[in-house]
Short mmCIF file of C-alpha atoms (C1' of nucleotides) and ligand atoms in Angstrom, two decimals:
data_model
loop_
_atom_site.label_atom_id
_atom_site.label_comp_id
_atom_site.label_asym_id
_atom_site.label_seq_id
_atom_site.Cartn_x
_atom_site.Cartn_y
_atom_site.Cartn_z
CA MET A 131 82.54 183.85 -16.43
CA GLU A 132 84.11 187.33 -16.03
CA ASN A 133 87.08 186.21 -14.11
CA GLN A 134 88.57 184.70 -17.21
CA ASP A 135 88.04 187.85 -19.16
CA ILE A 136 90.05 189.78 -16.46
CA LYS A 137 92.85 187.12 -16.61
CA LYS A 138 92.87 187.24 -20.38
CA ALA A 139 93.40 190.91 -20.20
CA GLY A 140 96.61 190.47 -18.23
CA LEU A 141 95.17 191.71 -15.05
CA LYS A 142 95.05 190.05 -11.64
CA ILE A 143 91.68 188.75 -10.48
CA THR A 144 90.80 191.16 -7.63
CA LEU A 145 87.62 191.85 -5.72
CA PRO A 146 87.11 195.49 -7.19
CA ARG A 147 87.64 194.20 -10.76
CA VAL A 148 85.20 191.41 -10.40
CA LYS A 149 82.61 193.63 -8.79
CA ILE A 150 82.86 196.29 -11.41
CA LEU A 151 82.58 193.87 -14.13
CA THR A 152 79.73 192.02 -12.72
CA LEU A 153 77.80 195.17 -12.03
CA LEU A 154 78.33 196.33 -15.64
CA GLU A 155 77.21 193.03 -16.89
CA LYS A 156 74.12 192.69 -14.68
CA HIS A 157 73.07 196.46 -15.00
CA GLY A 158 73.47 196.31 -18.84
CA GLY A 159 73.33 200.17 -19.13
CA HIS A 160 75.66 203.14 -19.66
CA LEU A 161 77.18 203.91 -16.29
CA SER A 162 79.60 206.64 -15.33
CA ALA A 163 82.52 205.98 -12.95
CA GLU A 164 80.67 207.81 -10.28
CA ASP A 165 77.60 205.67 -10.95
CA VAL A 166 79.51 202.54 -10.61
CA TYR A 167 81.09 203.79 -7.48
CA LYS A 168 77.77 204.85 -5.83
CA ILE A 169 75.98 201.63 -6.73
CA LEU A 170 78.74 199.51 -5.15
CA LEU A 171 78.88 201.60 -2.08
CA GLU A 172 75.01 201.10 -1.78
CA GLU A 173 75.59 197.46 -2.15
CA GLY A 174 77.78 197.52 0.85
CA GLU A 175 81.03 196.96 -1.06
CA GLU A 176 84.18 198.78 0.13
CA ILE A 177 85.89 200.46 -2.90
CA GLY A 178 87.60 203.48 -3.84
CA LEU A 179 86.54 206.07 -6.47
CA ALA A 180 90.11 206.12 -7.77
CA THR A 181 90.05 202.37 -8.29
CA VAL A 182 86.81 202.60 -10.10
CA TYR A 183 88.30 204.97 -12.57
CA ARG A 184 91.55 203.02 -12.87
CA VAL A 185 89.77 199.74 -13.38
CA LEU A 186 87.38 201.16 -15.96
CA THR A 187 90.32 202.55 -18.05
CA GLN A 188 92.03 199.32 -17.83
CA PHE A 189 89.05 197.48 -18.97
CA GLU A 190 88.68 199.82 -21.78
CA SER A 191 92.28 199.18 -22.88
CA ALA A 192 91.53 195.48 -22.59
CA GLY A 193 88.57 195.73 -24.78
CA LEU A 194 86.06 194.57 -22.00
CA VAL A 195 84.20 197.75 -22.01
CA VAL A 196 83.64 200.53 -24.37
CA ARG A 197 83.63 204.36 -23.26
CA GLN A 198 81.12 206.77 -24.54
CA ASN A 199 81.44 210.46 -24.44
CA PHE A 200 77.98 211.91 -24.36
CA GLU A 201 77.59 215.66 -24.07
CA SER A 202 76.85 215.26 -20.33
CA GLY A 203 80.39 215.97 -19.60
CA GLN A 204 81.39 212.62 -18.03
CA SER A 205 82.20 209.37 -19.68
CA VAL A 206 79.99 206.46 -19.55
CA PHE A 207 80.93 202.87 -19.78
CA GLU A 208 79.18 199.64 -21.09
CA ILE A 209 80.16 196.12 -21.55
CA ASP A 210 81.88 195.43 -25.04
CA ASN A 211 79.85 192.59 -26.46
CA GLY A 212 81.79 192.79 -29.76
CA THR A 213 79.00 194.42 -31.73
CA HIS A 214 79.50 197.96 -32.30
CA HIS A 215 76.44 200.30 -31.96
CA ASP A 216 75.49 204.01 -31.84
CA HIS A 217 73.29 205.78 -29.37
CA LEU A 218 69.99 207.79 -29.02
CA VAL A 219 69.93 209.81 -25.80
CA CYS A 220 66.82 211.55 -24.35
CA LEU A 221 67.83 215.04 -23.25
CA LYS A 222 65.10 215.20 -20.53
CA CYS A 223 65.25 211.88 -18.71
CA GLY A 224 68.69 210.64 -20.05
CA LYS A 225 67.24 207.48 -21.45
CA VAL A 226 69.80 205.77 -23.74
CA GLU A 227 68.72 203.51 -26.75
CA GLU A 228 71.12 201.75 -28.99
CA PHE A 229 70.97 201.26 -32.69
CA LEU A 230 73.06 200.09 -35.64
CA ASP A 231 72.41 201.24 -39.23
CA ALA A 232 74.39 199.37 -41.91
CA THR A 233 73.76 202.34 -44.45
CA ILE A 234 75.30 204.81 -42.10
CA GLU A 235 78.22 202.51 -41.17
CA LYS A 236 79.05 202.06 -45.04
CA ARG A 237 78.75 205.68 -45.72
CA GLN A 238 81.19 206.61 -43.09
CA GLU A 239 83.81 204.41 -44.58
CA ALA A 240 83.39 206.03 -47.93
CA ILE A 241 83.54 209.45 -46.40
CA ALA A 242 86.80 208.63 -44.49
CA ARG A 243 88.22 207.29 -47.75
CA GLN A 244 87.25 210.41 -49.74
CA HIS A 245 88.94 212.48 -47.19
CA GLY A 246 92.07 210.35 -47.07
CA PHE A 247 91.40 209.22 -43.56
CA SER A 248 92.02 205.67 -42.36
CA ILE A 249 89.05 205.41 -40.08
CA LYS A 250 89.74 203.94 -36.46
CA ASP A 251 86.51 204.69 -34.71
CA HIS A 252 83.46 206.91 -34.80
CA ALA A 253 80.89 208.13 -32.46
CA LEU A 254 77.28 208.97 -33.46
CA VAL A 255 74.89 210.28 -30.94
CA ILE A 256 71.43 211.44 -31.62
CA TYR A 257 69.94 213.80 -29.06
CA GLY A 258 66.24 214.28 -28.67
CA TYR A 259 63.26 213.57 -26.55
CA CYS A 260 61.93 210.12 -26.09
CA ASN A 261 58.17 208.97 -26.22
CA LYS A 262 57.74 209.07 -22.45
CA PRO A 263 54.79 211.58 -21.76
CA GLU A 264 56.94 213.65 -19.45
CA CYS A 265 59.73 213.85 -22.12
CA SER A 266 57.81 214.06 -25.49
CA ALA A 267 56.26 217.43 -24.59
CA GLU A 268 59.57 218.93 -25.62
CA MET B 108 79.53 242.83 -39.84
CA GLU B 109 79.70 240.91 -36.51
CA ASN B 110 78.52 243.78 -34.33
CA GLN B 111 75.05 243.47 -35.67
CA ASP B 112 75.00 239.66 -34.90
CA ILE B 113 75.87 240.52 -31.30
CA LYS B 114 73.17 243.10 -30.96
CA LYS B 115 70.72 240.79 -32.71
CA ALA B 116 71.57 238.32 -29.93
CA GLY B 117 70.29 240.74 -27.40
CA LEU B 118 73.93 241.30 -26.04
CA LYS B 119 75.69 244.67 -25.69
CA ILE B 120 78.56 245.34 -28.21
CA THR B 121 81.70 244.92 -26.00
CA LEU B 122 85.37 244.65 -26.93
CA PRO B 123 85.69 241.17 -25.71
CA ARG B 124 82.74 240.08 -27.66
CA VAL B 125 83.88 241.55 -30.85
CA LYS B 126 87.42 240.22 -30.47
CA ILE B 127 86.19 236.71 -29.93
CA LEU B 128 83.69 236.67 -32.67
CA THR B 129 86.21 238.25 -35.22
CA LEU B 130 88.87 235.69 -34.06
CA LEU B 131 86.55 232.64 -34.78
CA GLU B 132 85.55 234.20 -37.98
CA LYS B 133 88.98 234.83 -39.33
CA HIS B 134 90.41 231.60 -37.91
CA GLY B 135 87.76 229.45 -39.40
CA GLY B 136 88.74 226.39 -37.20
CA HIS B 137 87.61 224.70 -34.24
CA LEU B 138 88.95 226.21 -31.16
CA SER B 139 88.68 225.78 -27.52
CA ALA B 140 87.94 228.31 -25.02
CA GLU B 141 91.68 228.15 -23.90
CA ASP B 142 92.81 228.47 -27.52
CA VAL B 143 90.78 231.58 -27.83
CA TYR B 144 92.17 232.94 -24.70
CA LYS B 145 95.76 232.27 -25.47
CA ILE B 146 95.43 233.58 -29.16
CA LEU B 147 93.90 236.74 -27.93
CA LEU B 148 96.68 237.20 -25.29
CA GLU B 149 99.33 236.72 -27.91
CA GLU B 150 97.69 239.19 -30.05
CA GLY B 151 98.10 241.67 -27.00
CA GLU B 152 94.50 241.87 -26.07
CA GLU B 153 93.53 242.08 -22.44
CA ILE B 154 90.89 239.58 -21.76
CA GLY B 155 89.89 237.15 -18.86
CA LEU B 156 89.57 233.37 -19.36
CA ALA B 157 86.14 233.71 -17.52
CA THR B 158 85.02 236.21 -20.19
CA VAL B 159 85.96 233.85 -22.83
CA TYR B 160 84.01 230.94 -21.46
CA ARG B 161 81.01 233.16 -20.63
CA VAL B 162 80.95 234.78 -24.07
CA LEU B 163 81.28 231.46 -25.92
CA THR B 164 78.44 230.12 -24.02
CA GLN B 165 76.32 233.17 -24.84
CA PHE B 166 77.21 233.01 -28.41
CA GLU B 167 76.22 229.36 -28.47
CA SER B 168 72.77 230.15 -26.94
CA ALA B 169 72.42 232.93 -29.54
CA GLY B 170 73.18 230.60 -32.35
CA LEU B 171 76.24 232.40 -33.41
CA VAL B 172 78.63 229.62 -32.74
CA VAL B 173 78.32 225.89 -32.32
CA ARG B 174 79.86 223.85 -29.68
CA GLN B 175 81.50 220.33 -30.59
CA ASN B 176 82.38 217.72 -28.08
CA PHE B 177 85.20 215.80 -29.41
CA GLU B 178 86.74 213.09 -27.20
CA SER B 179 89.70 215.23 -26.38
CA GLY B 180 87.64 216.35 -23.29
CA GLN B 181 87.24 219.98 -23.92
CA SER B 182 84.54 221.77 -26.01
CA VAL B 183 85.61 223.31 -29.20
CA PHE B 184 83.69 226.19 -30.92
CA GLU B 185 83.20 227.23 -34.56
CA ILE B 186 81.04 229.97 -36.18
CA ASP B 187 77.55 228.72 -36.87
CA ASN B 188 77.14 229.62 -40.68
CA GLY B 189 73.78 227.97 -40.71
CA THR B 190 74.71 224.81 -42.49
CA HIS B 191 75.00 221.74 -40.22
CA HIS B 192 77.97 219.46 -40.88
CA ASP B 193 79.80 216.65 -39.07
CA HIS B 194 83.62 215.96 -38.48
CA LEU B 195 86.51 213.90 -39.24
CA VAL B 196 89.21 214.23 -36.52
CA CYS B 197 92.85 212.98 -36.90
CA LEU B 198 93.89 211.10 -33.77
CA LYS B 199 97.53 212.08 -34.38
CA CYS B 200 97.81 215.79 -35.44
CA GLY B 201 94.25 216.84 -34.34
CA LYS B 202 93.19 218.08 -37.88
CA VAL B 203 89.53 218.49 -38.23
CA GLU B 204 87.82 218.17 -41.55
CA GLU B 205 84.02 218.66 -42.06
CA PHE B 206 81.44 216.71 -44.30
CA LEU B 207 77.76 216.60 -44.86
CA ASP B 208 76.28 213.45 -45.98
CA ALA B 209 72.53 213.50 -46.90
CA THR B 210 72.19 209.72 -46.75
CA ILE B 211 73.32 209.70 -43.24
CA GLU B 212 71.35 212.81 -42.10
CA LYS B 213 68.09 211.04 -43.56
CA ARG B 214 68.82 207.84 -41.97
CA GLN B 215 69.16 209.48 -38.61
CA GLU B 216 65.70 210.88 -39.01
CA ALA B 217 64.30 207.46 -39.79
CA ILE B 218 66.12 205.81 -36.75
CA ALA B 219 64.73 208.38 -34.42
CA ARG B 220 61.27 208.10 -35.63
CA GLN B 221 61.55 204.29 -35.23
CA HIS B 222 62.60 204.68 -31.57
CA GLY B 223 59.99 207.21 -30.82
CA PHE B 224 62.41 210.03 -30.47
CA SER B 225 61.98 213.50 -31.45
CA ILE B 226 65.46 214.41 -32.86
CA LYS B 227 66.81 217.63 -31.67
CA ASP B 228 70.49 217.41 -32.54
CA HIS B 229 73.19 214.86 -33.36
CA ALA B 230 76.92 214.46 -33.30
CA LEU B 231 78.89 212.31 -35.66
CA VAL B 232 82.61 212.30 -35.32
CA ILE B 233 84.78 210.01 -37.34
CA TYR B 234 88.17 209.41 -35.71
CA GLY B 235 91.19 208.21 -37.76
CA TYR B 236 94.49 209.10 -39.23
CA CYS B 237 94.71 211.62 -41.88
CA ASN B 238 96.84 211.33 -44.97
CA LYS B 239 99.85 213.35 -43.81
CA PRO B 240 102.89 211.05 -43.91
CA GLU B 241 103.53 211.65 -40.12
CA CYS B 242 99.98 210.55 -39.32
CA SER B 243 99.11 208.03 -41.86
CA ALA B 244 101.65 205.58 -40.52
CA GLU B 245 99.02 204.68 -37.74
"C1'" DG C 9 99.86 176.00 2.98
"C1'" DA C 10 103.67 179.55 3.72
"C1'" DT C 11 106.78 182.91 1.38
"C1'" DG C 12 107.99 186.62 -1.45
"C1'" DA C 13 108.07 189.42 -5.79
"C1'" DT C 14 104.94 192.01 -7.85
"C1'" DA C 15 100.65 194.30 -8.76
"C1'" DA C 16 96.46 196.53 -6.99
"C1'" DT C 17 94.11 199.39 -3.73
"C1'" DG C 18 92.33 203.38 -1.57
"C1'" DA C 19 92.89 207.93 0.65
"C1'" DT C 20 94.45 212.07 -0.67
"C1'" DA C 21 96.50 215.54 -3.49
"C1'" DA C 22 96.63 217.32 -7.71
"C1'" DA C 23 95.56 218.22 -12.45
"C1'" DT C 24 92.17 219.97 -15.82
"C1'" DC C 25 88.24 221.98 -17.56
"C1'" DT C 26 84.46 224.96 -16.45
"C1'" DT C 27 81.46 227.83 -13.70
"C1'" DC C 28 80.43 231.16 -10.00
"C1'" DT C 29 81.16 235.35 -7.21
"C1'" DC C 30 81.53 240.01 -6.78
"C1'" DA C 31 83.77 244.35 -6.87
"C1'" DT C 32 85.03 247.40 -10.62
"C1'" DT C 33 84.04 249.06 -15.23
"C1'" DA C 34 81.81 249.75 -19.62
"C1'" DT C 35 77.69 250.30 -22.47
"C1'" DC C 36 73.89 252.79 -24.12
"C1'" DA C 37 69.27 254.83 -23.72
"C1'" DT C 38 67.73 259.07 -22.22
"C1'" DA D 237 76.79 264.05 -19.62
"C1'" DT D 238 74.05 260.86 -16.49
"C1'" DG D 239 72.71 256.86 -14.53
"C1'" DA D 240 70.51 252.18 -14.66
"C1'" DT D 241 71.97 248.18 -16.17
"C1'" DA D 242 75.01 244.83 -18.10
"C1'" DA D 243 79.67 242.98 -18.67
"C1'" DT D 244 84.35 242.22 -17.20
"C1'" DG D 245 88.10 240.00 -14.91
"C1'" DA D 246 90.51 238.07 -11.04
"C1'" DG D 247 90.11 234.58 -8.15
"C1'" DA D 248 87.45 231.10 -5.66
"C1'" DA D 249 84.95 227.17 -6.27
"C1'" DG D 250 82.84 223.13 -8.55
"C1'" DA D 251 83.11 218.96 -11.27
"C1'" DT D 252 85.45 215.29 -13.31
"C1'" DT D 253 89.58 212.64 -13.87
"C1'" DT D 254 94.44 211.32 -12.80
"C1'" DA D 255 98.63 210.85 -10.00
"C1'" DT D 256 101.06 209.72 -5.76
"C1'" DC D 257 102.36 206.52 -2.38
"C1'" DA D 258 102.12 203.85 1.60
"C1'" DT D 259 99.58 199.69 2.61
"C1'" DT D 260 97.50 195.42 1.27
"C1'" DA D 261 96.36 191.60 -1.87
"C1'" DT D 262 97.42 188.31 -5.53
"C1'" DC D 263 99.64 184.43 -7.22
"C1'" DA D 264 103.60 181.53 -8.97
"C1'" DT D 265 106.79 178.95 -6.46
"C1'" DC D 266 108.40 176.38 -2.93
ZN1 LIG E 205 63.01 210.72 -21.92
ZN1 LIG E 206 75.41 201.39 -25.86
ZN1 LIG E 207 96.94 214.00 -39.07
ZN1 LIG E 208 82.97 222.13 -37.97
#
DNA sequence: GATGATAATGATAAATCTTCTCATTATCAT
DNA sequence: ATGATAATGAGAAGATTTATCATTATCATC
């Protein structure tokens, strides 16, 4: 029940917040603020773009969603299900796939240690062309 | 000699291009377009911000520089010396360190293959706090 | 259920980063 | 030196995101 998640985050349960969180949960994908705004408008919801940006940032701070900065220029958001993962992005169709590699995760810790960094976060994005016919032909 | 690099890229040798490439070479760091613009102005050069953006993009296409998209929001550029590397970024002071880990590079190839992606590029950025006293205290 | 303190919303303006436009200027092959 | 062509730079415009603020909604308390 997403309403409890919103309340736990110290935020009041409002229609925009419930709508945005529900959309992210049911969609499952990696959506930009503009995506969320447009989808909600298409579904007949009345919502302001500023609210979408504001709420997504609040959800990020509250740990409900994770922000990803792909090289597209705009941030995309996904539900934070607690398990970190990294991304593969198709440069042609924009498809996003997720992966988690224990070896890479471990090596990063070691590298940070070697450089005297206390690691806080990381972002690994592999760009390429997916195996769809219209994409694989480079 | 950077003039030859510019010529090889099919670009005319102009003052702005030489100034920008020289600056990136002597500075060595990871500079945003705005950084480059400000530094050149401080050095007394007459240059337009649009030119800096234009030239950096051309240099990127020509393989003279590499663009990095850290989560700061603005792209930063560095000379492409031919050897790929990834980055550690201090969230406090902005210090950037570079690393290259053969294990991670190899694993990425395998992951892309598993997912049917033909890998074109990747970006790995580790965010944390460096070991400077004013940064290490989280 | 009504009240009111407080927080949230949404329209709009503004900030930020980047690209586009176009008249002027510079480059370079001849 | 000349001229075709490319490059520059000032400013407008585009794209994404954040700030402002009057209006509205939430929710603890009555
Ligand atoms: Zn694809
Ligand atoms: Zn994801
Ligand atoms: Zn630091
Ligand atoms: Zn670097």
